[in-house]
Coordinates of C-alpha atoms and ligand atoms in Angstrom, one line a residue:
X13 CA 0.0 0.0 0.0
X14 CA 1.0 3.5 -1.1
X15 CA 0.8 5.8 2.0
X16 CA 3.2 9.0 2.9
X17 CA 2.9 12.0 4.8
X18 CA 0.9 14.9 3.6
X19 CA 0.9 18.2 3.0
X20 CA -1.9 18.9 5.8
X21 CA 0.5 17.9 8.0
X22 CA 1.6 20.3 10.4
X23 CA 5.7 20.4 9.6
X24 CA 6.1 22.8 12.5
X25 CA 6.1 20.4 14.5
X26 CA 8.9 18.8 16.3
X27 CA 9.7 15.9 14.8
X28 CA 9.8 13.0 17.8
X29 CA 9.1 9.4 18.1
X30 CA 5.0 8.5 17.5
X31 CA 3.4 7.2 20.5
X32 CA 0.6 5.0 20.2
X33 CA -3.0 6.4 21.0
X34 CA -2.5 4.1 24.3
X35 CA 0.0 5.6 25.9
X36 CA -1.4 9.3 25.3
X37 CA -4.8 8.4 26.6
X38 CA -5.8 10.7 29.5
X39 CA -3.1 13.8 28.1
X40 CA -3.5 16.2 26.2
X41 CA -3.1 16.6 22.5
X42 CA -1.1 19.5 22.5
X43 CA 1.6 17.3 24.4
X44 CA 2.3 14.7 22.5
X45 CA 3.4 13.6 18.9
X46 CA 0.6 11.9 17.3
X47 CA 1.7 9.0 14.4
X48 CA -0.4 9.8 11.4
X49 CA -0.6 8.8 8.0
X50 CA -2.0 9.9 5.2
X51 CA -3.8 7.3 2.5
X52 CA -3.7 8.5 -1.6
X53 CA -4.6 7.2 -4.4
X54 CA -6.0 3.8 -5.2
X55 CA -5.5 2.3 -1.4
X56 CA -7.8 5.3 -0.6
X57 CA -10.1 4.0 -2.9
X58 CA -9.8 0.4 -1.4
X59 CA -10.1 1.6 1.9
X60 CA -13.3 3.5 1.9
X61 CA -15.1 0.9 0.2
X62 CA -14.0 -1.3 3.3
X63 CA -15.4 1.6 5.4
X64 CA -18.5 1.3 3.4
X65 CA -19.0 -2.5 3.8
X66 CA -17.7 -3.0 7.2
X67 CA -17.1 0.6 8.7
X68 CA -15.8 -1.2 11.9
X69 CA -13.3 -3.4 10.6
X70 CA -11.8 -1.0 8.3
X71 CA -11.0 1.3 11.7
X72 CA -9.3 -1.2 13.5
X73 CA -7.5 -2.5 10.5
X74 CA -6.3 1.5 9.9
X75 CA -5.3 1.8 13.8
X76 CA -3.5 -1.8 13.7
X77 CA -1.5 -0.5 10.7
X78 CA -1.5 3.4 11.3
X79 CA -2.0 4.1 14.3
X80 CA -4.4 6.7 15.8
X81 CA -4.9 9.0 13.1
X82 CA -5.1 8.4 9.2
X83 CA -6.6 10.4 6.8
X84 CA -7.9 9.2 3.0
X85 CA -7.4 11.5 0.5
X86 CA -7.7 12.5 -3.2
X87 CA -9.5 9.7 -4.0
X88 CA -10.8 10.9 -7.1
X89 CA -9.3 14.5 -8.8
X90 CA -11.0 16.8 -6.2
X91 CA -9.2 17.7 -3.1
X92 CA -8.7 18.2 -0.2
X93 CA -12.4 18.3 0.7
X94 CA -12.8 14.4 0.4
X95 CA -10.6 14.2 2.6
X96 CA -11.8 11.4 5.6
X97 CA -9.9 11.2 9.0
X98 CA -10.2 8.8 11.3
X99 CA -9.1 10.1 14.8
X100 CA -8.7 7.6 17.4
X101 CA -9.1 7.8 21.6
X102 CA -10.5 10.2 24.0
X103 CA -8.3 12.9 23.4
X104 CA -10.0 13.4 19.9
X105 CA -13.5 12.6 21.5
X106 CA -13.0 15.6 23.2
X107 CA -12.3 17.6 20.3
X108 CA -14.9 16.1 18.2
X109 CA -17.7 16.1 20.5
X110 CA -17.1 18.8 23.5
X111 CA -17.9 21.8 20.7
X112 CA -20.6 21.3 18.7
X113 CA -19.7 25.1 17.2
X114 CA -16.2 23.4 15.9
X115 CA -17.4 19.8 14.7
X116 CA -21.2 18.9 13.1
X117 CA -22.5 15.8 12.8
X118 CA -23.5 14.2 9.7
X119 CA -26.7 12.3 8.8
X120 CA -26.4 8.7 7.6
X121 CA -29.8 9.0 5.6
X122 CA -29.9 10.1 2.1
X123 CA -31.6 13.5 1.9
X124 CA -34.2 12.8 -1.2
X125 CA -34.6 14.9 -3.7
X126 CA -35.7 18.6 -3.2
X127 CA -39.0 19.3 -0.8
X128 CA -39.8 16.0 -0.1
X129 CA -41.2 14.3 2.4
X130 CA -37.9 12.2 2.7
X131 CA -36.3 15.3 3.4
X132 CA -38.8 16.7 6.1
X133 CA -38.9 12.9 7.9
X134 CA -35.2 12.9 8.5
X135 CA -35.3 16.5 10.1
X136 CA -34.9 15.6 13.7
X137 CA -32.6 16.9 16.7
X138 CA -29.7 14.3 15.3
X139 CA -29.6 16.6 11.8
X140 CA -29.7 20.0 13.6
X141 CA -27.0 22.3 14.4
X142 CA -26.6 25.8 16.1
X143 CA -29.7 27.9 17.6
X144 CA -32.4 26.0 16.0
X145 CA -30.7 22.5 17.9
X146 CA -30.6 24.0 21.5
X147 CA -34.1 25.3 21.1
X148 CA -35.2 22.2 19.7
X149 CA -33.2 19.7 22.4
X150 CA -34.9 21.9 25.3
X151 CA -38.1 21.0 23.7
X152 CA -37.4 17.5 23.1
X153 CA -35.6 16.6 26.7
X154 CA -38.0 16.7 29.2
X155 CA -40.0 13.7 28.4
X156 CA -36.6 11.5 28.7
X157 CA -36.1 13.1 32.0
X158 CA -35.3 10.5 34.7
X159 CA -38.1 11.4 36.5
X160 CA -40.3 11.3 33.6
X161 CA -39.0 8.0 31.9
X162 CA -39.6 6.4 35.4
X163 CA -43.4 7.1 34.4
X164 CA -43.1 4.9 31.5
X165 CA -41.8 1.9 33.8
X166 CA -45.3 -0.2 33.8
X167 CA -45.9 0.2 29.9
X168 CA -43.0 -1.5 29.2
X169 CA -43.5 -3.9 31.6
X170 CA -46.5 -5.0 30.2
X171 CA -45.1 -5.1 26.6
X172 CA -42.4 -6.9 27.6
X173 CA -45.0 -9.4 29.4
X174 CA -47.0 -9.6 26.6
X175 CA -44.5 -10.6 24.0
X176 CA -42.4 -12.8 25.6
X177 CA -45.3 -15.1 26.5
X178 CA -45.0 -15.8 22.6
X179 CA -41.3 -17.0 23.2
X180 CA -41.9 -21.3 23.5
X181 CA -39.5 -23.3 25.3
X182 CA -37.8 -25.6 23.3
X183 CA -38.0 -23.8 20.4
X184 CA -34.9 -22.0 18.6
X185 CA -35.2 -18.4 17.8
X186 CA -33.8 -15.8 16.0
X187 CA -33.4 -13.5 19.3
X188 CA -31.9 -10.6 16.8
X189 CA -35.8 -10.2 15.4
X190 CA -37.8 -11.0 18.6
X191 CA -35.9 -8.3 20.4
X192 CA -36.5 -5.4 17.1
X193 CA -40.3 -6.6 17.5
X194 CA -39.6 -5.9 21.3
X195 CA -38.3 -2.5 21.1
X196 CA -40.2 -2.0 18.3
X197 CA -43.7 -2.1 20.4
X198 CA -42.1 -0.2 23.4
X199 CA -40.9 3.0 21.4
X200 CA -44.3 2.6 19.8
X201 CA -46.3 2.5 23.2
X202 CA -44.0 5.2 24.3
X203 CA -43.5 7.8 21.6
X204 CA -47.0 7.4 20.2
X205 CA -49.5 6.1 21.8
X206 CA -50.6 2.7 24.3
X207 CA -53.1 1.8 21.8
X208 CA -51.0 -0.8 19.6
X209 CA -53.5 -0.4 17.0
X210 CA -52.9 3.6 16.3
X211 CA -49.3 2.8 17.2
X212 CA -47.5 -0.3 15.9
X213 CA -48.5 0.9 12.1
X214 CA -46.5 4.1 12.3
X215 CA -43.7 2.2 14.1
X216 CA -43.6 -0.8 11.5
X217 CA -43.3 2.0 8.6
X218 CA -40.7 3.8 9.9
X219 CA -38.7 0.3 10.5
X220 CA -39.5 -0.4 7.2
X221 CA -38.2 3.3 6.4
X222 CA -35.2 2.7 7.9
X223 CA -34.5 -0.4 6.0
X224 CA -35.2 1.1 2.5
X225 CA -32.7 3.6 3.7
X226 CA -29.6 1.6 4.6
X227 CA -30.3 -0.6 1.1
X228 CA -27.6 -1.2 -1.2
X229 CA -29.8 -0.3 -3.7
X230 CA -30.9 3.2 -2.9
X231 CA -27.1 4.4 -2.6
X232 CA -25.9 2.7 -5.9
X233 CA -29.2 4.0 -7.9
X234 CA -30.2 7.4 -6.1
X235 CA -32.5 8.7 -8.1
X236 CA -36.5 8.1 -8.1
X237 CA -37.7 6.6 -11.2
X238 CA -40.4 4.4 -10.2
X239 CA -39.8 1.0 -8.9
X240 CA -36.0 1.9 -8.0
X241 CA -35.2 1.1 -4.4
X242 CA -34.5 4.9 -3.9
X243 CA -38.3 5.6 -4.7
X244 CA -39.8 3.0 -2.5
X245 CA -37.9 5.3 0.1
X246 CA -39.0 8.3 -0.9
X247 CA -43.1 7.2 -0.9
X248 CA -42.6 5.4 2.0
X249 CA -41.3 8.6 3.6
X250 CA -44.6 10.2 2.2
X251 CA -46.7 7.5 4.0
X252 CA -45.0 8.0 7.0
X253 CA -45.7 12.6 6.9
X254 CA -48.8 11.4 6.3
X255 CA -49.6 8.6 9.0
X256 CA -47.7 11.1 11.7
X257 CA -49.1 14.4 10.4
X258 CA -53.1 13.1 10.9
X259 CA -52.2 11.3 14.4
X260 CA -50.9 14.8 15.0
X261 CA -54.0 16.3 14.2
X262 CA -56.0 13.9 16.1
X263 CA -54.6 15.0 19.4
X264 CA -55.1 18.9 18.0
X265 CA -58.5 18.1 17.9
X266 CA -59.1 16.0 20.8
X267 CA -55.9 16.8 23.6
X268 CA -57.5 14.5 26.0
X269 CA -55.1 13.3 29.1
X270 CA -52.3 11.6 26.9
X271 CA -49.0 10.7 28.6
X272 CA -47.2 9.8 24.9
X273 CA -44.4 11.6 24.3
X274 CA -45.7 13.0 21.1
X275 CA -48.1 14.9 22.6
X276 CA -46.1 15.8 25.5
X277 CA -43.9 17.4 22.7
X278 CA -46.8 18.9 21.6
X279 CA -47.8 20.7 24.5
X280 CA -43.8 21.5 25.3
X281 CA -42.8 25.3 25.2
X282 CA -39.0 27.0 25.1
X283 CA -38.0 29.9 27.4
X284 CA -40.0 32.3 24.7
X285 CA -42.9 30.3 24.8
X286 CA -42.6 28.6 21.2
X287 CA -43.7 25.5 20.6
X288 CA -43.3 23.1 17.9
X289 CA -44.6 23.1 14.2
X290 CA -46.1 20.5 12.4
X291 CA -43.1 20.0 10.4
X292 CA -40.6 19.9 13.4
X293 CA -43.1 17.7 15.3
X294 CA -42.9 15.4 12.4
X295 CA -39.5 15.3 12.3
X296 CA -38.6 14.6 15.9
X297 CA -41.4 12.0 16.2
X298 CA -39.6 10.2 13.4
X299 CA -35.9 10.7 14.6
X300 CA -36.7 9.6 17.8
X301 CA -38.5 6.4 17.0
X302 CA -35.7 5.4 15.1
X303 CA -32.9 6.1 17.5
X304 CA -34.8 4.2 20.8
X305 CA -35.4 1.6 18.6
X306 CA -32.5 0.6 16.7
X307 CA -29.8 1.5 19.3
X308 CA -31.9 -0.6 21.8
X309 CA -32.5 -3.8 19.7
X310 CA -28.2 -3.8 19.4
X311 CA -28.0 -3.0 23.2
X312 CA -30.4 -5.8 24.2
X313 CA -29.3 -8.2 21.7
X314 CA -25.6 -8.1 22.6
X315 CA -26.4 -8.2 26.4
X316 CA -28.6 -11.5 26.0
X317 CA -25.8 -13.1 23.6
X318 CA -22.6 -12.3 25.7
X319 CA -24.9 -13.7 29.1
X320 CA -25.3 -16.6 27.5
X321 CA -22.0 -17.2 26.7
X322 CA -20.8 -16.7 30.1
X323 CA -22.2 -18.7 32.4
X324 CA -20.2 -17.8 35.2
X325 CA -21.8 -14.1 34.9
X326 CA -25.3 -15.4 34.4
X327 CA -24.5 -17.3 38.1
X328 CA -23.8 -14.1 39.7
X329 CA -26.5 -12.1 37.7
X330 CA -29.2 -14.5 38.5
X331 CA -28.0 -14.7 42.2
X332 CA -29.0 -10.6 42.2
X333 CA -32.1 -10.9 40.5
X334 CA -33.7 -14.1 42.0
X335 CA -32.9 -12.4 46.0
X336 CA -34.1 -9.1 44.8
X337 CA -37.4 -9.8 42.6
X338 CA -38.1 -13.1 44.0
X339 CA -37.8 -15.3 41.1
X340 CA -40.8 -14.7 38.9
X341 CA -41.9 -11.0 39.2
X342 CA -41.2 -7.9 36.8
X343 CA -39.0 -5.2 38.6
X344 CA -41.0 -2.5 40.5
X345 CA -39.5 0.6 40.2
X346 CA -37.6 1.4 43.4
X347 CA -36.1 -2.5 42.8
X348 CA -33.8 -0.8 39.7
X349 CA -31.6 0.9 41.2
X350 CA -31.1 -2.7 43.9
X351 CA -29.3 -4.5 40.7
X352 CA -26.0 -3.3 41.0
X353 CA -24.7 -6.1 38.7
X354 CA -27.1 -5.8 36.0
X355 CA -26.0 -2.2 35.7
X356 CA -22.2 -3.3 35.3
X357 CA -23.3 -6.2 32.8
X358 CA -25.2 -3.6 30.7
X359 CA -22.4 -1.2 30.7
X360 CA -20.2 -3.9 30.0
X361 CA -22.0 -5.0 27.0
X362 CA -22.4 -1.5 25.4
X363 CA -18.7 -0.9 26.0
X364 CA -17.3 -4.2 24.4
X365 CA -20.0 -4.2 21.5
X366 CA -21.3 -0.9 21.7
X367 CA -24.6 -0.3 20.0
X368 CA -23.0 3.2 17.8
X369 CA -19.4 1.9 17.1
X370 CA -18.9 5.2 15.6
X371 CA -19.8 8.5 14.2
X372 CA -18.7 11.1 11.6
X373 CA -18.3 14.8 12.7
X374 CA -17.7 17.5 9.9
X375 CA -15.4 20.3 10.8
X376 CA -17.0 23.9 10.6
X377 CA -13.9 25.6 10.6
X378 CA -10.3 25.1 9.5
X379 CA -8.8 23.1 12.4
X380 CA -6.0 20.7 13.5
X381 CA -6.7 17.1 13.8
X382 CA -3.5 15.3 15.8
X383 CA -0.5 17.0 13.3
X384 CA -3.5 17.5 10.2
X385 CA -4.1 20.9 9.3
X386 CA -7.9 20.0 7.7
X387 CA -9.7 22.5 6.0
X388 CA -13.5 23.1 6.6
X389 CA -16.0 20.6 5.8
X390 CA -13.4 17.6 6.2
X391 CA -15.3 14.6 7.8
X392 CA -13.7 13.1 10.9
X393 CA -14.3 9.6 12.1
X394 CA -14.5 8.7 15.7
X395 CA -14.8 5.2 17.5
X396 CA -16.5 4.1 20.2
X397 CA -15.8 0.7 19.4
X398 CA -12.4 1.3 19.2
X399 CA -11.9 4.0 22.3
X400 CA -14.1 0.8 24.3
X401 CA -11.3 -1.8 23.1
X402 CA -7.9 0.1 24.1
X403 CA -6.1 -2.2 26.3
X404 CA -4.9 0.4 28.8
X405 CA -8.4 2.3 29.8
X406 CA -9.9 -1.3 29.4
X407 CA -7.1 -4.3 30.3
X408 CA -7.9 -7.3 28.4
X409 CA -10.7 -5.4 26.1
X410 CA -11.7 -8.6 24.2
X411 CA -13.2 -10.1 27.5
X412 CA -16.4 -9.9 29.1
X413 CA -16.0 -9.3 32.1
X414 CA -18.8 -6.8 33.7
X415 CA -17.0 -7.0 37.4
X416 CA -14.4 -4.4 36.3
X417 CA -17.2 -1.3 36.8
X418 CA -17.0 -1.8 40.2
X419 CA -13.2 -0.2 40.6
X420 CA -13.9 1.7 37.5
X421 CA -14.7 5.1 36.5
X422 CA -14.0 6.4 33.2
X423 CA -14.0 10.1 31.5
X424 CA -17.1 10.7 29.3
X425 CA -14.5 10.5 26.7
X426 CA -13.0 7.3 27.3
X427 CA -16.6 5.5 27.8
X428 CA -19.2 7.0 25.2
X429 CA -22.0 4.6 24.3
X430 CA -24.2 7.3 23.9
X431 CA -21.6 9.9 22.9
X432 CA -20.7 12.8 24.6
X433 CA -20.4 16.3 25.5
X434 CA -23.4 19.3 25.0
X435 CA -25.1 16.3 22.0
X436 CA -25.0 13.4 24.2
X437 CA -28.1 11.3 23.3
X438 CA -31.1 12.0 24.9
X439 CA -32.4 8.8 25.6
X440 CA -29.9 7.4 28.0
X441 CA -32.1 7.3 31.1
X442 CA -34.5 5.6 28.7
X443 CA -33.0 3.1 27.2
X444 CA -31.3 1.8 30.6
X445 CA -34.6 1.5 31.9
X446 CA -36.2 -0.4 28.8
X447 CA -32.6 -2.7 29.0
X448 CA -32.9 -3.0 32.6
X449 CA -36.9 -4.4 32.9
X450 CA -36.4 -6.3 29.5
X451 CA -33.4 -8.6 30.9
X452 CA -35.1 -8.7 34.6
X453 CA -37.9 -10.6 33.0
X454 CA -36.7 -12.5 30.3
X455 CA -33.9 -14.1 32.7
X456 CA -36.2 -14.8 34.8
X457 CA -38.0 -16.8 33.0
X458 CA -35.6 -18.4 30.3
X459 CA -32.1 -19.6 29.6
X460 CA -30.5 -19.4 26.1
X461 CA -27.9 -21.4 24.3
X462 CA -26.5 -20.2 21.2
X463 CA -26.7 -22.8 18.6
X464 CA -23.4 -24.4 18.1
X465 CA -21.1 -23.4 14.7
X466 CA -23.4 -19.8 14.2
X467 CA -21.4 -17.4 11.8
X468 CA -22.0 -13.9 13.7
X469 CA -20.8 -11.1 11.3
X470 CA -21.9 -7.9 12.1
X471 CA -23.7 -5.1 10.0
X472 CA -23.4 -1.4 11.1
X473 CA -26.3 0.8 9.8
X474 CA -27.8 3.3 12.4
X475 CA -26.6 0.8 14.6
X476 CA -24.4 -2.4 15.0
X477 CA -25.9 -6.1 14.7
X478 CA -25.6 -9.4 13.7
X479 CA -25.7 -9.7 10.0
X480 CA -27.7 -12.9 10.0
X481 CA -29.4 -13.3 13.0
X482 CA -28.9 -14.8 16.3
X483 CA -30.2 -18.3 16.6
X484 CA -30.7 -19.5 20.4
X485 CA -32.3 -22.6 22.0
X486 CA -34.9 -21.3 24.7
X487 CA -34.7 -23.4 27.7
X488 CA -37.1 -23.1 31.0
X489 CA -34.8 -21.3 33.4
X490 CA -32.4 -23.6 35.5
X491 CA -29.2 -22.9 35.4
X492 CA -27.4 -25.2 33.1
X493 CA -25.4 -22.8 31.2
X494 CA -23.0 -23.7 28.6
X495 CA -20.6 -21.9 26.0
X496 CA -20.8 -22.5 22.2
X497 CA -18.5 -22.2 19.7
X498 CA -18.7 -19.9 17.6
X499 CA -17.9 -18.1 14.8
X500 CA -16.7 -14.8 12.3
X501 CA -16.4 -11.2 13.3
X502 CA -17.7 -11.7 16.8
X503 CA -14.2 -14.1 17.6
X504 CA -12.4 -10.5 16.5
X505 CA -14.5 -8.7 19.2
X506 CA -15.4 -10.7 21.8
X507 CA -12.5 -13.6 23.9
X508 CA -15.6 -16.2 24.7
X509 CA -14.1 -18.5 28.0
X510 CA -14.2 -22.6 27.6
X511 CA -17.3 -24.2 28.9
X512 CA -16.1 -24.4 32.7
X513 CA -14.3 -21.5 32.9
X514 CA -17.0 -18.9 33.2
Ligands
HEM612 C1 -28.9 1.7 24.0 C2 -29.6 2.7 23.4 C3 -29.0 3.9 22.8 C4 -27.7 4.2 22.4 C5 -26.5 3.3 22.4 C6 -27.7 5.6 21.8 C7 -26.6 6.2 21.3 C8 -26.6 7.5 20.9 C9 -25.5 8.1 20.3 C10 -24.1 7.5 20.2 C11 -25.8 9.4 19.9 C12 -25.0 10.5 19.3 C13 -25.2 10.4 17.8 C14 -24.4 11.6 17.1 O1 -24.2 12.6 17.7 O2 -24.0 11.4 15.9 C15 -27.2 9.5 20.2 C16 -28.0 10.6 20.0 C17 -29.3 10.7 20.2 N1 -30.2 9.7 20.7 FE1 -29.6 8.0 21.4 N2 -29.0 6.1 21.9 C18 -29.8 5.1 22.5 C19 -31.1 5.2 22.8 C20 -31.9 6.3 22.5 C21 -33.3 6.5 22.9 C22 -34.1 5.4 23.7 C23 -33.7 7.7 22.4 C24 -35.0 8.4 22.5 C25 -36.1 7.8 22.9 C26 -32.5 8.3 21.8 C27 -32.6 9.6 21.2 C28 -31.4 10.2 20.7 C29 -31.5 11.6 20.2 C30 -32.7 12.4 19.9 C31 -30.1 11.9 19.9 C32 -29.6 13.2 19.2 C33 -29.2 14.1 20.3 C34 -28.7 15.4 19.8 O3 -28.1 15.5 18.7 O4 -28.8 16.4 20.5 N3 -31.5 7.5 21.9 N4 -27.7 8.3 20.8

């Protein structure tokens, strides 16, 4: 591979032995000498097509090889604006995500074409920037208050009641779909409305949405002659203004006493007493639905698998569960915050396979990136993945091993699941609580085996899952744990012990 030093490098400074991001973690960037590189060319080309197919392995293969920062460039004639870094570790966190005024994010939806409804549906707090996203984000917060989500608590208990009385023992599952049709019913409840039947129709469109928009097809054929994949998306984006825009209308016309967050959005005014429009209603309804739902089907997912292959975990989790709820019950309230444990195994799974394994940030402004001088509008790639999986914040990363949050207490910047800084998600207190009931009652009441010789490859869209699936044996609960073998991607992220050894 053809790779040399660039002219965006800094050559001002010093010239000193690189350190890797490791060793750096915790100082400041202004101290050391970071080791960059700087991709041309053809192997440019090679490599973002990686980053398109498998975003995550193409980072750690450029760390392994490069080091902490590596930027692709002049792929094509124009330059430097294609230029695509990848910054690595919590000291570029920090610069990526403490100043929202320095770095943007980026959306991962195709925009559609002029005025369209495509265009209007993906409008939400993750797309905004500047004034209109702070007065937007103090609308949109309060409902995901922690004293407000804890209002949500027996709605998704009885989802999660109601769904996995479907789950037969004995049978093998794909646990990858019965958790999306899971979270899929609680955002619904939640965000729109506790009748399923006005609910689950909006939230299986905008899944279905979502899936148009991550296609192969609509990104290789972007334009909207009919029966392209592209214009499926856009008129399913049309459905979906539609759907949302009358159930918005509905509770115009008849407020009533509704706790869904839609219309608590609805009544929701800023320090000016502004509320929201139709339009930026829409928008948020939309962008909201899709990251609880997506983010928490990866979360939940993960958590359930990595249990089940460690048995000697699932002994001490069940050990907490079984003296706190008794055995059989759903978790009241006030019994959360008793399950120490399950909070360190939840953390522990977001942090080894974290749901967002990373995220693109565009500069606003000229500005240095470890010794790159980058112009405006040069796209920066951080990992969570990869910031969870450095050995010194996390010794032994590839291991599961959820007992190292007790003597542990990381920056923002060194642990960011759900980001960081003045854009961390909304929906933290949230989604805890939805992972929190959800593993509280399906542990107690079943035990999973992965089926033997699975091939778990992941795909990253809006979030990170397995490719295929997830097949598991459901068993009654006892404790007969056991490991399986495994295999693909997940034997690069994940050390799974021998049956026996926990
Ligand atoms: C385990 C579950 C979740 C994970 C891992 C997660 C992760 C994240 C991450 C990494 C971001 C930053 C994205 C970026 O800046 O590019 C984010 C933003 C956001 N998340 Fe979540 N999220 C989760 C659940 C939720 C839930 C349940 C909701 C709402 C119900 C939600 C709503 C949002 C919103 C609105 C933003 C944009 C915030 C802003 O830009 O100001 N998320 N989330």
């Amino acid at each position: 591979m053809r790779s040399k030093r660039s002219r965006f490098i800094n050559r001002s400074s010093p010239r000193k032995p690189a350190y890797e991001i490791g060793i750096f973690a915790g100082r400041a960037l202004s101290e050391v000498q970071v080791k960059a590189t700087q991709i041309t060319g053809l192997a440019a080309g090679r490599e973002y097509f990686r980053f398109f197919f498998d975003p995550v392995g193409c980072i750690c293969r450029l760390y392994r090889r490069h080091g902490p920062v590596t930027a692709l460039g002049r792929v094509a004639l124009k330059q430097p604006r294609d230029l695509l870094i990848f910054a690595i570790g919590p000291e570029f966190n920090r610069l990526l995500f403490s100043d929202p005024d320095l770095f943007r994010p980026t959306g991962l939806i195709l925009p559609g074409p002029r005025d369209s409804a495509q265009r209007r549906v993906r409008l939400g707090l993750t797309r905004m920037i500047g004034p209109q996203h702070r007065q937007q984000r103090q609308l949109v917060a309060p409902p995901f208050h922690r004293a407000a989500v804890q209002g949500y608590h027996d709605i998704m208990v009885e989802v999660v009641q109601r769904l996995i009385t479907e789950w037969k023992i004995g049978n093998c599952i794909d646990i990858h779909e019965k958790v999306r049709a899971l979270t899929l019913r609680i955002a619904s409840a939640v965000l729109f409305s506790r009748d399923p039947a006005e609910a689950y129709p909006i939230g299986r469109m905008l899944e279905d949405w979502v899936r148009r928009c991550f296609s192969i097809g609509v990104w290789v054929y972007p334009l909207p002659v009919p029966g392209s994949p592209y214009h499926g998306m856009v008129r399913q984006a049309e459905r979906i203004e539609k759907a949302l825009l009358a159930m918005i209308e509905r509770r115009r016309a008849d407020p009533g006493a509704r706790s869904d967050v839609l219309s608590l959005l609805m009544q929701a005014r800023d320090n000016e007493g502004r509320g929201m429009t139709n339009a930026e209603l829409l928008g948020q309804a939309a962008i909201l639905f899709i990251a609880s739902f997506e983010t928490t089907t990866s979360a939940l997912t993960w958590s359930l698998f990595l249990l089940a292959q460690h048995p000697a975990v699932m002994h001490d989790l069940m050990d907490e569960i079984e003296s706190v709820l008794g055995g059989d019950a759903p978790p009241r309230p006030d019994q959360l915050p008793q399950l120490p444990f399950l909070q360190c195994v939840i953390k522990e799974s977001m942090r080894i396979l974290p749901p967002v394994p990373y995220t693109v940030r565009v500069a606003q402004q000229p500005v240095k990136v470890g010794p790159f001088d980058v112009p405006q509008e040069t796209r920066v790639v951080a990992s969570h993945y990869l910031t969870h999986h450095l050995a010194d914040l996390y010794p032994e990363p590839e291991r599961f091993r959820p007992e190292r949050w007790r003597d542990i207490n990381p920056t923002q910047y060194e642990y960011l699941p759900f980001n960081a800084g003045p854009r961390i998600c909304i929906g933290a207190a949230f989604a805890t609580q939805v992972l929190k009931i959800s593993l509280a009652m399906i542990l107690q009441r079943f035990r999973f085996t992965v089926v033997a010789g699975t091939h778990i490859n992941r795909i990253v869209t809006i979030s990170m899952n397995p490719r295929h699936g997830l097949p598991m044996i459901v068993a009654k609960k006892d404790r007969n744990y056991s490991v399986s073998e495994v295999r693909g991607q997940i034997r690069e992220m994940v050390n799974f012990p021998s049956n026996g050894s926990g």
